[in-house]
């Protein structure tokens, strides 16, 4: 009870008592009500005054039965104090005070719900003047903590009837607790597609249990909303409040926007890559179907919201449309993205195979058709970079110029995007003998010596070996390449000799002369007394070992 109300009631009671006291011999003053929790102790005070004094008064306590009759539970006068037996209060009440000071207090132990009745204090004086006062005993029981249970099924914004969201329950309270549903911080009332139904149960114990169910038409905005219940219940002197846990619900709603993008690869795409397209709507309805079309082509239904294109080519470039069709509402929305596949065709080298006259200049070009990206061209020979740019210029060509050139075209912006072409160069010219470090050879008599003649030239030169006296030497081996030849002869040294390598083709002739000097052979010893040595020209000299 509010303080202001208590003060007003007390003032009214005093006025009433004092007004009544004008014709009564006894004035009785009591509180309008006393409030306690179930199981606690209640104390009800009875204050009185008598014009005849307070020494000879009789004090009686009653409580009101449901049928409107009063039932005495206590009697007291100057000689005795009697607790009425056979009542619900026989062993639970006591009265403090003799009345000598004008106050007696009724104490009730272990208050129960059935004790919520009106108690009467009756004071009777010796002169037969009487007065009485009344106090209503109010009993309260704190309910158990409330529970909330969400409905596990999902809800669709297309549902035609309010859907059951959840159930809240609070048990064993007194007086009846009140349940209020909240969506976020806004209470839910029976209005605008919301239905709240509460069922009150009176338990055998006299306590109340309340179960409340909320139904509503769900919207997309409810997908992130938190629902909960607030329980208000009475306590002595006021009210208290407690809340349940928060629950949320699953709401299915169609998409209002669709987004499609390239999930991989990140960055620029090149031919040969695999592309993963992802398509998602901002809805979650299981009745929605996602499809993708490419530049108006055939529709492809997405598997797990994605489409994989393997080994793509430039033909896969274009606009991809993702369509979301909601089968419940038959509404369709579309999103799109543009895919560009970069390409780099094989390099074209002009000329591809060429023959150039020794000393002339060679100009070659290397180009590769590509998407509009910056690319670089580098020329290599034998793995070594020799030039950069589309054009290769080789001046004053020599036989060293001949060989295979590789043109590599690279797009730096995209890893692994490169192509290459080759240029095979052949240089025509008269033979050029690659001279060894030494052409003067000394070898022992009757020993054989191998002579090598390495010649470059194109067409490949023909090689003959002759001696200074016109003898033609037979070739032991000969190896040829496109622009070189290696010839080997074996000469047995019988005397000093000159051997000539003659190389020639249609552009000229070149020779290389080897001078071989025969030297004395080593001497052999025999019988530990003599040595035998071969000397030139073909003589044997035997000497005694000194």
JSON list of N, CA and C in Angstrom, two decimals, residues 423-496:
[
{"chain": "A", "resi": 423, "resn": "UNK", "atom": "N", "xyz": [62.95, -18.03, -82.95]},
{"chain": "A", "resi": 423, "resn": "UNK", "atom": "CA", "xyz": [63.58, -17.57, -84.19]},
{"chain": "A", "resi": 423, "resn": "UNK", "atom": "C", "xyz": [64.87, -18.36, -84.37]},
{"chain": "A", "resi": 424, "resn": "UNK", "atom": "N", "xyz": [64.94, -19.09, -85.49]},
{"chain": "A", "resi": 424, "resn": "UNK", "atom": "CA", "xyz": [66.16, -19.85, -85.77]},
{"chain": "A", "resi": 424, "resn": "UNK", "atom": "C", "xyz": [66.94, -19.12, -86.87]},
{"chain": "A", "resi": 425, "resn": "UNK", "atom": "N", "xyz": [68.17, -18.75, -86.53]},
{"chain": "A", "resi": 425, "resn": "UNK", "atom": "CA", "xyz": [69.01, -17.95, -87.42]},
{"chain": "A", "resi": 425, "resn": "UNK", "atom": "C", "xyz": [70.17, -18.81, -87.93]},
{"chain": "A", "resi": 426, "resn": "UNK", "atom": "N", "xyz": [70.31, -18.81, -89.23]},
{"chain": "A", "resi": 426, "resn": "UNK", "atom": "CA", "xyz": [71.46, -19.47, -89.86]},
{"chain": "A", "resi": 426, "resn": "UNK", "atom": "C", "xyz": [72.26, -18.41, -90.61]},
{"chain": "A", "resi": 427, "resn": "UNK", "atom": "N", "xyz": [73.60, -18.39, -90.39]},
{"chain": "A", "resi": 427, "resn": "UNK", "atom": "CA", "xyz": [74.47, -17.40, -91.03]},
{"chain": "A", "resi": 427, "resn": "UNK", "atom": "C", "xyz": [75.28, -18.08, -92.14]},
{"chain": "A", "resi": 428, "resn": "UNK", "atom": "N", "xyz": [75.13, -17.57, -93.38]},
{"chain": "A", "resi": 428, "resn": "UNK", "atom": "CA", "xyz": [75.90, -18.08, -94.51]},
{"chain": "A", "resi": 428, "resn": "UNK", "atom": "C", "xyz": [77.24, -17.34, -94.61]},
{"chain": "A", "resi": 429, "resn": "UNK", "atom": "N", "xyz": [78.30, -18.10, -94.91]},
{"chain": "A", "resi": 429, "resn": "UNK", "atom": "CA", "xyz": [79.59, -17.46, -95.08]},
{"chain": "A", "resi": 429, "resn": "UNK", "atom": "C", "xyz": [80.68, -18.47, -95.31]},
{"chain": "A", "resi": 430, "resn": "UNK", "atom": "N", "xyz": [81.86, -17.98, -95.73]},
{"chain": "A", "resi": 430, "resn": "UNK", "atom": "CA", "xyz": [82.97, -18.88, -96.00]},
{"chain": "A", "resi": 430, "resn": "UNK", "atom": "C", "xyz": [83.41, -19.55, -94.72]},
{"chain": "A", "resi": 431, "resn": "UNK", "atom": "N", "xyz": [84.06, -20.69, -94.85]},
{"chain": "A", "resi": 431, "resn": "UNK", "atom": "CA", "xyz": [84.47, -21.43, -93.65]},
{"chain": "A", "resi": 431, "resn": "UNK", "atom": "C", "xyz": [85.38, -20.60, -92.75]},
{"chain": "A", "resi": 432, "resn": "UNK", "atom": "N", "xyz": [85.22, -20.84, -91.48]},
{"chain": "A", "resi": 432, "resn": "UNK", "atom": "CA", "xyz": [86.10, -20.20, -90.49]},
{"chain": "A", "resi": 432, "resn": "UNK", "atom": "C", "xyz": [86.53, -21.29, -89.53]},
{"chain": "A", "resi": 433, "resn": "UNK", "atom": "N", "xyz": [87.84, -21.55, -89.57]},
{"chain": "A", "resi": 433, "resn": "UNK", "atom": "CA", "xyz": [88.38, -22.60, -88.72]},
{"chain": "A", "resi": 433, "resn": "UNK", "atom": "C", "xyz": [88.62, -22.04, -87.32]},
{"chain": "A", "resi": 434, "resn": "UNK", "atom": "N", "xyz": [88.16, -22.78, -86.35]},
{"chain": "A", "resi": 434, "resn": "UNK", "atom": "CA", "xyz": [88.41, -22.41, -84.96]},
{"chain": "A", "resi": 434, "resn": "UNK", "atom": "C", "xyz": [89.78, -22.96, -84.59]},
{"chain": "A", "resi": 435, "resn": "UNK", "atom": "N", "xyz": [90.70, -22.06, -84.47]},
{"chain": "A", "resi": 435, "resn": "UNK", "atom": "CA", "xyz": [92.09, -22.47, -84.32]},
{"chain": "A", "resi": 435, "resn": "UNK", "atom": "C", "xyz": [92.38, -22.94, -82.89]},
{"chain": "A", "resi": 436, "resn": "UNK", "atom": "N", "xyz": [93.10, -24.07, -82.79]},
{"chain": "A", "resi": 436, "resn": "UNK", "atom": "CA", "xyz": [93.48, -24.55, -81.46]},
{"chain": "A", "resi": 436, "resn": "UNK", "atom": "C", "xyz": [94.60, -23.70, -80.88]},
{"chain": "A", "resi": 437, "resn": "UNK", "atom": "N", "xyz": [94.87, -23.92, -79.61]},
{"chain": "A", "resi": 437, "resn": "UNK", "atom": "CA", "xyz": [95.92, -23.13, -78.96]},
{"chain": "A", "resi": 437, "resn": "UNK", "atom": "C", "xyz": [97.31, -23.42, -79.55]},
{"chain": "A", "resi": 438, "resn": "UNK", "atom": "N", "xyz": [97.53, -24.64, -80.03]},
{"chain": "A", "resi": 438, "resn": "UNK", "atom": "CA", "xyz": [98.87, -25.00, -80.49]},
{"chain": "A", "resi": 438, "resn": "UNK", "atom": "C", "xyz": [98.75, -25.87, -81.74]},
{"chain": "A", "resi": 439, "resn": "UNK", "atom": "N", "xyz": [99.44, -25.48, -82.79]},
{"chain": "A", "resi": 439, "resn": "UNK", "atom": "CA", "xyz": [99.47, -26.30, -84.02]},
{"chain": "A", "resi": 439, "resn": "UNK", "atom": "C", "xyz": [100.84, -26.93, -84.26]},
{"chain": "A", "resi": 440, "resn": "UNK", "atom": "N", "xyz": [101.78, -26.62, -83.39]},
{"chain": "A", "resi": 440, "resn": "UNK", "atom": "CA", "xyz": [103.12, -27.23, -83.46]},
{"chain": "A", "resi": 440, "resn": "UNK", "atom": "C", "xyz": [103.17, -28.36, -82.45]},
{"chain": "A", "resi": 441, "resn": "UNK", "atom": "N", "xyz": [103.35, -29.58, -82.97]},
{"chain": "A", "resi": 441, "resn": "UNK", "atom": "CA", "xyz": [103.25, -30.77, -82.12]},
{"chain": "A", "resi": 441, "resn": "UNK", "atom": "C", "xyz": [104.55, -31.57, -82.24]},
{"chain": "A", "resi": 442, "resn": "UNK", "atom": "N", "xyz": [105.03, -32.06, -81.12]},
{"chain": "A", "resi": 442, "resn": "UNK", "atom": "CA", "xyz": [106.21, -32.93, -81.09]},
{"chain": "A", "resi": 442, "resn": "UNK", "atom": "C", "xyz": [105.76, -34.27, -80.54]},
{"chain": "A", "resi": 443, "resn": "UNK", "atom": "N", "xyz": [106.08, -35.34, -81.28]},
{"chain": "A", "resi": 443, "resn": "UNK", "atom": "CA", "xyz": [105.64, -36.66, -80.87]},
{"chain": "A", "resi": 443, "resn": "UNK", "atom": "C", "xyz": [106.75, -37.67, -81.15]},
{"chain": "A", "resi": 444, "resn": "UNK", "atom": "N", "xyz": [106.78, -38.72, -80.37]},
{"chain": "A", "resi": 444, "resn": "UNK", "atom": "CA", "xyz": [107.81, -39.76, -80.51]},
{"chain": "A", "resi": 444, "resn": "UNK", "atom": "C", "xyz": [107.66, -40.52, -81.83]},
{"chain": "A", "resi": 445, "resn": "UNK", "atom": "N", "xyz": [108.73, -41.03, -82.25]},
{"chain": "A", "resi": 445, "resn": "UNK", "atom": "CA", "xyz": [108.78, -41.79, -83.49]},
{"chain": "A", "resi": 445, "resn": "UNK", "atom": "C", "xyz": [107.84, -42.98, -83.41]},
{"chain": "A", "resi": 446, "resn": "UNK", "atom": "N", "xyz": [107.14, -43.21, -84.51]},
{"chain": "A", "resi": 446, "resn": "UNK", "atom": "CA", "xyz": [106.18, -44.29, -84.68]},
{"chain": "A", "resi": 446, "resn": "UNK", "atom": "C", "xyz": [104.96, -44.20, -83.75]},
{"chain": "A", "resi": 447, "resn": "UNK", "atom": "N", "xyz": [104.79, -43.08, -83.07]},
{"chain": "A", "resi": 447, "resn": "UNK", "atom": "CA", "xyz": [103.58, -42.85, -82.29]},
{"chain": "A", "resi": 447, "resn": "UNK", "atom": "C", "xyz": [102.53, -42.22, -83.20]},
{"chain": "A", "resi": 448, "resn": "UNK", "atom": "N", "xyz": [101.27, -42.37, -82.87]},
{"chain": "A", "resi": 448, "resn": "UNK", "atom": "CA", "xyz": [100.17, -41.75, -83.63]},
{"chain": "A", "resi": 448, "resn": "UNK", "atom": "C", "xyz": [99.65, -40.54, -82.87]},
{"chain": "A", "resi": 449, "resn": "UNK", "atom": "N", "xyz": [99.28, -39.53, -83.63]},
{"chain": "A", "resi": 449, "resn": "UNK", "atom": "CA", "xyz": [98.73, -38.32, -83.03]},
{"chain": "A", "resi": 449, "resn": "UNK", "atom": "C", "xyz": [97.42, -37.98, -83.74]},
{"chain": "A", "resi": 450, "resn": "UNK", "atom": "N", "xyz": [96.40, -37.60, -82.96]},
{"chain": "A", "resi": 450, "resn": "UNK", "atom": "CA", "xyz": [95.10, -37.21, -83.52]},
{"chain": "A", "resi": 450, "resn": "UNK", "atom": "C", "xyz": [95.07, -35.71, -83.74]},
{"chain": "A", "resi": 451, "resn": "UNK", "atom": "N", "xyz": [94.64, -35.31, -84.93]},
{"chain": "A", "resi": 451, "resn": "UNK", "atom": "CA", "xyz": [94.51, -33.89, -85.26]},
{"chain": "A", "resi": 451, "resn": "UNK", "atom": "C", "xyz": [93.04, -33.55, -85.44]},
{"chain": "A", "resi": 452, "resn": "UNK", "atom": "N", "xyz": [92.61, -32.46, -84.79]},
{"chain": "A", "resi": 452, "resn": "UNK", "atom": "CA", "xyz": [91.21, -32.02, -84.84]},
{"chain": "A", "resi": 452, "resn": "UNK", "atom": "C", "xyz": [91.11, -30.73, -85.63]},
{"chain": "A", "resi": 453, "resn": "UNK", "atom": "N", "xyz": [90.10, -30.68, -86.49]},
{"chain": "A", "resi": 453, "resn": "UNK", "atom": "CA", "xyz": [89.85, -29.46, -87.24]},
{"chain": "A", "resi": 453, "resn": "UNK", "atom": "C", "xyz": [88.37, -29.10, -87.09]},
{"chain": "A", "resi": 454, "resn": "UNK", "atom": "N", "xyz": [88.10, -28.00, -86.35]},
{"chain": "A", "resi": 454, "resn": "UNK", "atom": "CA", "xyz": [86.73, -27.54, -86.09]},
{"chain": "A", "resi": 454, "resn": "UNK", "atom": "C", "xyz": [86.46, -26.34, -86.97]},
{"chain": "A", "resi": 455, "resn": "UNK", "atom": "N", "xyz": [85.43, -26.45, -87.84]},
{"chain": "A", "resi": 455, "resn": "UNK", "atom": "CA", "xyz": [85.17, -25.40, -88.82]},
{"chain": "A", "resi": 455, "resn": "UNK", "atom": "C", "xyz": [83.71, -24.97, -88.72]},
{"chain": "A", "resi": 456, "resn": "UNK", "atom": "N", "xyz": [83.49, -23.66, -88.75]},
{"chain": "A", "resi": 456, "resn": "UNK", "atom": "CA", "xyz": [82.13, -23.13, -88.82]},
{"chain": "A", "resi": 456, "resn": "UNK", "atom": "C", "xyz": [81.90, -22.56, -90.21]},
{"chain": "A", "resi": 457, "resn": "UNK", "atom": "N", "xyz": [80.67, -22.63, -90.65]},
{"chain": "A", "resi": 457, "resn": "UNK", "atom": "CA", "xyz": [80.34, -22.09, -91.96]},
{"chain": "A", "resi": 457, "resn": "UNK", "atom": "C", "xyz": [79.03, -22.66, -92.44]},
{"chain": "A", "resi": 458, "resn": "UNK", "atom": "N", "xyz": [78.40, -21.94, -93.34]},
{"chain": "A", "resi": 458, "resn": "UNK", "atom": "CA", "xyz": [77.16, -22.43, -93.92]},
{"chain": "A", "resi": 458, "resn": "UNK", "atom": "C", "xyz": [77.12, -21.99, -95.39]},
{"chain": "A", "resi": 459, "resn": "UNK", "atom": "N", "xyz": [76.83, -22.88, -96.28]},
{"chain": "A", "resi": 459, "resn": "UNK", "atom": "CA", "xyz": [76.58, -24.30, -96.05]},
{"chain": "A", "resi": 459, "resn": "UNK", "atom": "C", "xyz": [77.75, -24.98, -95.35]},
{"chain": "A", "resi": 460, "resn": "UNK", "atom": "N", "xyz": [77.47, -26.11, -94.75]},
{"chain": "A", "resi": 460, "resn": "UNK", "atom": "CA", "xyz": [78.50, -26.79, -93.96]},
{"chain": "A", "resi": 460, "resn": "UNK", "atom": "C", "xyz": [79.70, -27.08, -94.87]},
{"chain": "A", "resi": 461, "resn": "UNK", "atom": "N", "xyz": [80.88, -26.64, -94.46]},
{"chain": "A", "resi": 461, "resn": "UNK", "atom": "CA", "xyz": [82.07, -26.83, -95.31]},
{"chain": "A", "resi": 461, "resn": "UNK", "atom": "C", "xyz": [82.42, -28.31, -95.45]},
{"chain": "A", "resi": 462, "resn": "UNK", "atom": "N", "xyz": [83.06, -28.62, -96.56]},
{"chain": "A", "resi": 462, "resn": "UNK", "atom": "CA", "xyz": [83.65, -29.95, -96.73]},
{"chain": "A", "resi": 462, "resn": "UNK", "atom": "C", "xyz": [85.12, -29.86, -96.32]},
{"chain": "A", "resi": 463, "resn": "UNK", "atom": "N", "xyz": [85.63, -30.92, -95.69]},
{"chain": "A", "resi": 463, "resn": "UNK", "atom": "CA", "xyz": [86.99, -30.90, -95.14]},
{"chain": "A", "resi": 463, "resn": "UNK", "atom": "C", "xyz": [87.79, -32.03, -95.78]},
{"chain": "A", "resi": 464, "resn": "UNK", "atom": "N", "xyz": [89.02, -31.68, -96.20]},
{"chain": "A", "resi": 464, "resn": "UNK", "atom": "CA", "xyz": [89.99, -32.68, -96.66]},
{"chain": "A", "resi": 464, "resn": "UNK", "atom": "C", "xyz": [91.30, -32.44, -95.93]},
{"chain": "A", "resi": 465, "resn": "UNK", "atom": "N", "xyz": [92.03, -33.56, -95.72]},
{"chain": "A", "resi": 465, "resn": "UNK", "atom": "CA", "xyz": [93.33, -33.48, -95.06]},
{"chain": "A", "resi": 465, "resn": "UNK", "atom": "C", "xyz": [94.42, -33.92, -96.07]},
{"chain": "A", "resi": 466, "resn": "UNK", "atom": "N", "xyz": [95.47, -33.11, -96.09]},
{"chain": "A", "resi": 466, "resn": "UNK", "atom": "CA", "xyz": [96.61, -33.45, -96.95]},
{"chain": "A", "resi": 466, "resn": "UNK", "atom": "C", "xyz": [97.90, -33.20, -96.19]},
{"chain": "A", "resi": 467, "resn": "UNK", "atom": "N", "xyz": [98.97, -33.80, -96.73]},
{"chain": "A", "resi": 467, "resn": "UNK", "atom": "CA", "xyz": [100.29, -33.55, -96.16]},
{"chain": "A", "resi": 467, "resn": "UNK", "atom": "C", "xyz": [101.05, -32.64, -97.11]},
{"chain": "A", "resi": 468, "resn": "UNK", "atom": "N", "xyz": [102.19, -32.19, -96.62]},
{"chain": "A", "resi": 468, "resn": "UNK", "atom": "CA", "xyz": [103.00, -31.26, -97.42]},
{"chain": "A", "resi": 468, "resn": "UNK", "atom": "C", "xyz": [103.50, -31.89, -98.73]},
{"chain": "A", "resi": 469, "resn": "UNK", "atom": "N", "xyz": [103.56, -33.21, -98.76]},
{"chain": "A", "resi": 469, "resn": "UNK", "atom": "CA", "xyz": [104.02, -33.88, -99.97]},
{"chain": "A", "resi": 469, "resn": "UNK", "atom": "C", "xyz": [102.86, -34.33, -100.85]},
{"chain": "A", "resi": 470, "resn": "UNK", "atom": "N", "xyz": [101.63, -33.83, -100.54]},
{"chain": "A", "resi": 470, "resn": "UNK", "atom": "CA", "xyz": [100.49, -34.10, -101.40]},
{"chain": "A", "resi": 470, "resn": "UNK", "atom": "C", "xyz": [99.70, -35.34, -101.05]},
{"chain": "A", "resi": 471, "resn": "UNK", "atom": "N", "xyz": [100.08, -36.03, -99.98]},
{"chain": "A", "resi": 471, "resn": "UNK", "atom": "CA", "xyz": [99.37, -37.23, -99.59]},
{"chain": "A", "resi": 471, "resn": "UNK", "atom": "C", "xyz": [98.03, -36.86, -98.94]},
{"chain": "A", "resi": 472, "resn": "UNK", "atom": "N", "xyz": [96.97, -37.54, -99.30]},
{"chain": "A", "resi": 472, "resn": "UNK", "atom": "CA", "xyz": [95.64, -37.30, -98.71]},
{"chain": "A", "resi": 472, "resn": "UNK", "atom": "C", "xyz": [95.47, -38.20, -97.49]},
{"chain": "A", "resi": 473, "resn": "UNK", "atom": "N", "xyz": [95.11, -37.56, -96.38]},
{"chain": "A", "resi": 473, "resn": "UNK", "atom": "CA", "xyz": [94.92, -38.31, -95.12]},
{"chain": "A", "resi": 473, "resn": "UNK", "atom": "C", "xyz": [93.47, -38.75, -94.99]},
{"chain": "A", "resi": 474, "resn": "UNK", "atom": "N", "xyz": [93.28, -39.94, -94.47]},
{"chain": "A", "resi": 474, "resn": "UNK", "atom": "CA", "xyz": [91.93, -40.49, -94.30]},
{"chain": "A", "resi": 474, "resn": "UNK", "atom": "C", "xyz": [91.33, -40.00, -92.98]},
{"chain": "A", "resi": 475, "resn": "UNK", "atom": "N", "xyz": [90.12, -39.55, -93.04]},
{"chain": "A", "resi": 475, "resn": "UNK", "atom": "CA", "xyz": [89.42, -39.03, -91.85]},
{"chain": "A", "resi": 475, "resn": "UNK", "atom": "C", "xyz": [89.02, -40.19, -90.93]},
{"chain": "A", "resi": 476, "resn": "UNK", "atom": "N", "xyz": [89.34, -40.01, -89.66]},
{"chain": "A", "resi": 476, "resn": "UNK", "atom": "CA", "xyz": [88.94, -41.02, -88.66]},
{"chain": "A", "resi": 476, "resn": "UNK", "atom": "C", "xyz": [87.47, -40.84, -88.27]},
{"chain": "A", "resi": 477, "resn": "UNK", "atom": "N", "xyz": [87.08, -39.61, -88.02]},
{"chain": "A", "resi": 477, "resn": "UNK", "atom": "CA", "xyz": [85.67, -39.33, -87.66]},
{"chain": "A", "resi": 477, "resn": "UNK", "atom": "C", "xyz": [85.33, -37.92, -88.10]},
{"chain": "A", "resi": 478, "resn": "UNK", "atom": "N", "xyz": [84.02, -37.71, -88.29]},
{"chain": "A", "resi": 478, "resn": "UNK", "atom": "CA", "xyz": [83.56, -36.37, -88.67]},
{"chain": "A", "resi": 478, "resn": "UNK", "atom": "C", "xyz": [82.15, -36.14, -88.12]},
{"chain": "A", "resi": 479, "resn": "UNK", "atom": "N", "xyz": [81.97, -35.03, -87.40]},
{"chain": "A", "resi": 479, "resn": "UNK", "atom": "CA", "xyz": [80.67, -34.68, -86.82]},
{"chain": "A", "resi": 479, "resn": "UNK", "atom": "C", "xyz": [80.21, -33.36, -87.42]},
{"chain": "A", "resi": 480, "resn": "UNK", "atom": "N", "xyz": [78.94, -33.31, -87.81]},
{"chain": "A", "resi": 480, "resn": "UNK", "atom": "CA", "xyz": [78.41, -32.12, -88.44]},
{"chain": "A", "resi": 480, "resn": "UNK", "atom": "C", "xyz": [77.19, -31.59, -87.67]},
{"chain": "A", "resi": 481, "resn": "UNK", "atom": "N", "xyz": [77.06, -30.27, -87.66]},
{"chain": "A", "resi": 481, "resn": "UNK", "atom": "CA", "xyz": [75.83, -29.60, -87.20]},
{"chain": "A", "resi": 481, "resn": "UNK", "atom": "C", "xyz": [75.33, -28.75, -88.36]},
{"chain": "A", "resi": 482, "resn": "UNK", "atom": "N", "xyz": [74.34, -27.89, -88.09]},
{"chain": "A", "resi": 482, "resn": "UNK", "atom": "CA", "xyz": [73.78, -27.09, -89.17]},
{"chain": "A", "resi": 482, "resn": "UNK", "atom": "C", "xyz": [74.81, -26.14, -89.77]},
{"chain": "A", "resi": 483, "resn": "UNK", "atom": "N", "xyz": [75.72, -25.65, -88.91]},
{"chain": "A", "resi": 483, "resn": "UNK", "atom": "CA", "xyz": [76.67, -24.65, -89.41]},
{"chain": "A", "resi": 483, "resn": "UNK", "atom": "C", "xyz": [78.09, -24.93, -88.97]},
{"chain": "A", "resi": 484, "resn": "UNK", "atom": "N", "xyz": [78.41, -26.18, -88.67]},
{"chain": "A", "resi": 484, "resn": "UNK", "atom": "CA", "xyz": [79.78, -26.49, -88.26]},
{"chain": "A", "resi": 484, "resn": "UNK", "atom": "C", "xyz": [80.08, -27.95, -88.56]},
{"chain": "A", "resi": 485, "resn": "UNK", "atom": "N", "xyz": [81.38, -28.24, -88.59]},
{"chain": "A", "resi": 485, "resn": "UNK", "atom": "CA", "xyz": [81.83, -29.59, -88.81]},
{"chain": "A", "resi": 485, "resn": "UNK", "atom": "C", "xyz": [83.13, -29.79, -88.04]},
{"chain": "A", "resi": 486, "resn": "UNK", "atom": "N", "xyz": [83.28, -30.99, -87.49]},
{"chain": "A", "resi": 486, "resn": "UNK", "atom": "CA", "xyz": [84.50, -31.33, -86.77]},
{"chain": "A", "resi": 486, "resn": "UNK", "atom": "C", "xyz": [85.05, -32.60, -87.41]},
{"chain": "A", "resi": 487, "resn": "UNK", "atom": "N", "xyz": [86.32, -32.49, -87.87]},
{"chain": "A", "resi": 487, "resn": "UNK", "atom": "CA", "xyz": [86.96, -33.62, -88.55]},
{"chain": "A", "resi": 487, "resn": "UNK", "atom": "C", "xyz": [88.22, -34.02, -87.78]},
{"chain": "A", "resi": 488, "resn": "UNK", "atom": "N", "xyz": [88.44, -35.33, -87.68]},
{"chain": "A", "resi": 488, "resn": "UNK", "atom": "CA", "xyz": [89.59, -35.86, -86.93]},
{"chain": "A", "resi": 488, "resn": "UNK", "atom": "C", "xyz": [90.35, -36.84, -87.83]},
{"chain": "A", "resi": 489, "resn": "UNK", "atom": "N", "xyz": [91.70, -36.67, -87.89]},
{"chain": "A", "resi": 489, "resn": "UNK", "atom": "CA", "xyz": [92.57, -37.63, -88.57]},
{"chain": "A", "resi": 489, "resn": "UNK", "atom": "C", "xyz": [93.62, -38.11, -87.60]},
{"chain": "A", "resi": 490, "resn": "UNK", "atom": "N", "xyz": [94.17, -39.29, -87.89]},
{"chain": "A", "resi": 490, "resn": "UNK", "atom": "CA", "xyz": [95.23, -39.85, -87.05]},
{"chain": "A", "resi": 490, "resn": "UNK", "atom": "C", "xyz": [96.49, -40.00, -87.92]},
{"chain": "A", "resi": 491, "resn": "UNK", "atom": "N", "xyz": [97.58, -39.43, -87.44]},
{"chain": "A", "resi": 491, "resn": "UNK", "atom": "CA", "xyz": [98.85, -39.43, -88.20]},
{"chain": "A", "resi": 491, "resn": "UNK", "atom": "C", "xyz": [99.89, -40.22, -87.41]},
{"chain": "A", "resi": 492, "resn": "UNK", "atom": "N", "xyz": [100.53, -41.23, -88.07]},
{"chain": "A", "resi": 492, "resn": "UNK", "atom": "CA", "xyz": [101.61, -41.98, -87.43]},
{"chain": "A", "resi": 492, "resn": "UNK", "atom": "C", "xyz": [102.92, -41.28, -87.75]},
{"chain": "A", "resi": 493, "resn": "UNK", "atom": "N", "xyz": [103.64, -40.95, -86.68]},
{"chain": "A", "resi": 493, "resn": "UNK", "atom": "CA", "xyz": [104.86, -40.16, -86.83]},
{"chain": "A", "resi": 493, "resn": "UNK", "atom": "C", "xyz": [106.03, -41.08, -87.21]},
{"chain": "A", "resi": 494, "resn": "UNK", "atom": "N", "xyz": [106.45, -40.95, -88.45]},
{"chain": "A", "resi": 494, "resn": "UNK", "atom": "CA", "xyz": [107.61, -41.69, -88.91]},
{"chain": "A", "resi": 494, "resn": "UNK", "atom": "C", "xyz": [108.78, -40.75, -89.18]},
{"chain": "A", "resi": 495, "resn": "UNK", "atom": "N", "xyz": [108.39, -39.47, -89.30]},
{"chain": "A", "resi": 495, "resn": "UNK", "atom": "CA", "xyz": [109.39, -38.42, -89.52]},
{"chain": "A", "resi": 495, "resn": "UNK", "atom": "C", "xyz": [108.68, -37.09, -89.32]},
{"chain": "A", "resi": 496, "resn": "UNK", "atom": "N", "xyz": [109.41, -36.01, -89.43]},
{"chain": "A", "resi": 496, "resn": "UNK", "atom": "CA", "xyz": [108.74, -34.71, -89.34]},
{"chain": "A", "resi": 496, "resn": "UNK", "atom": "C", "xyz": [107.75, -34.60, -90.49]}
]
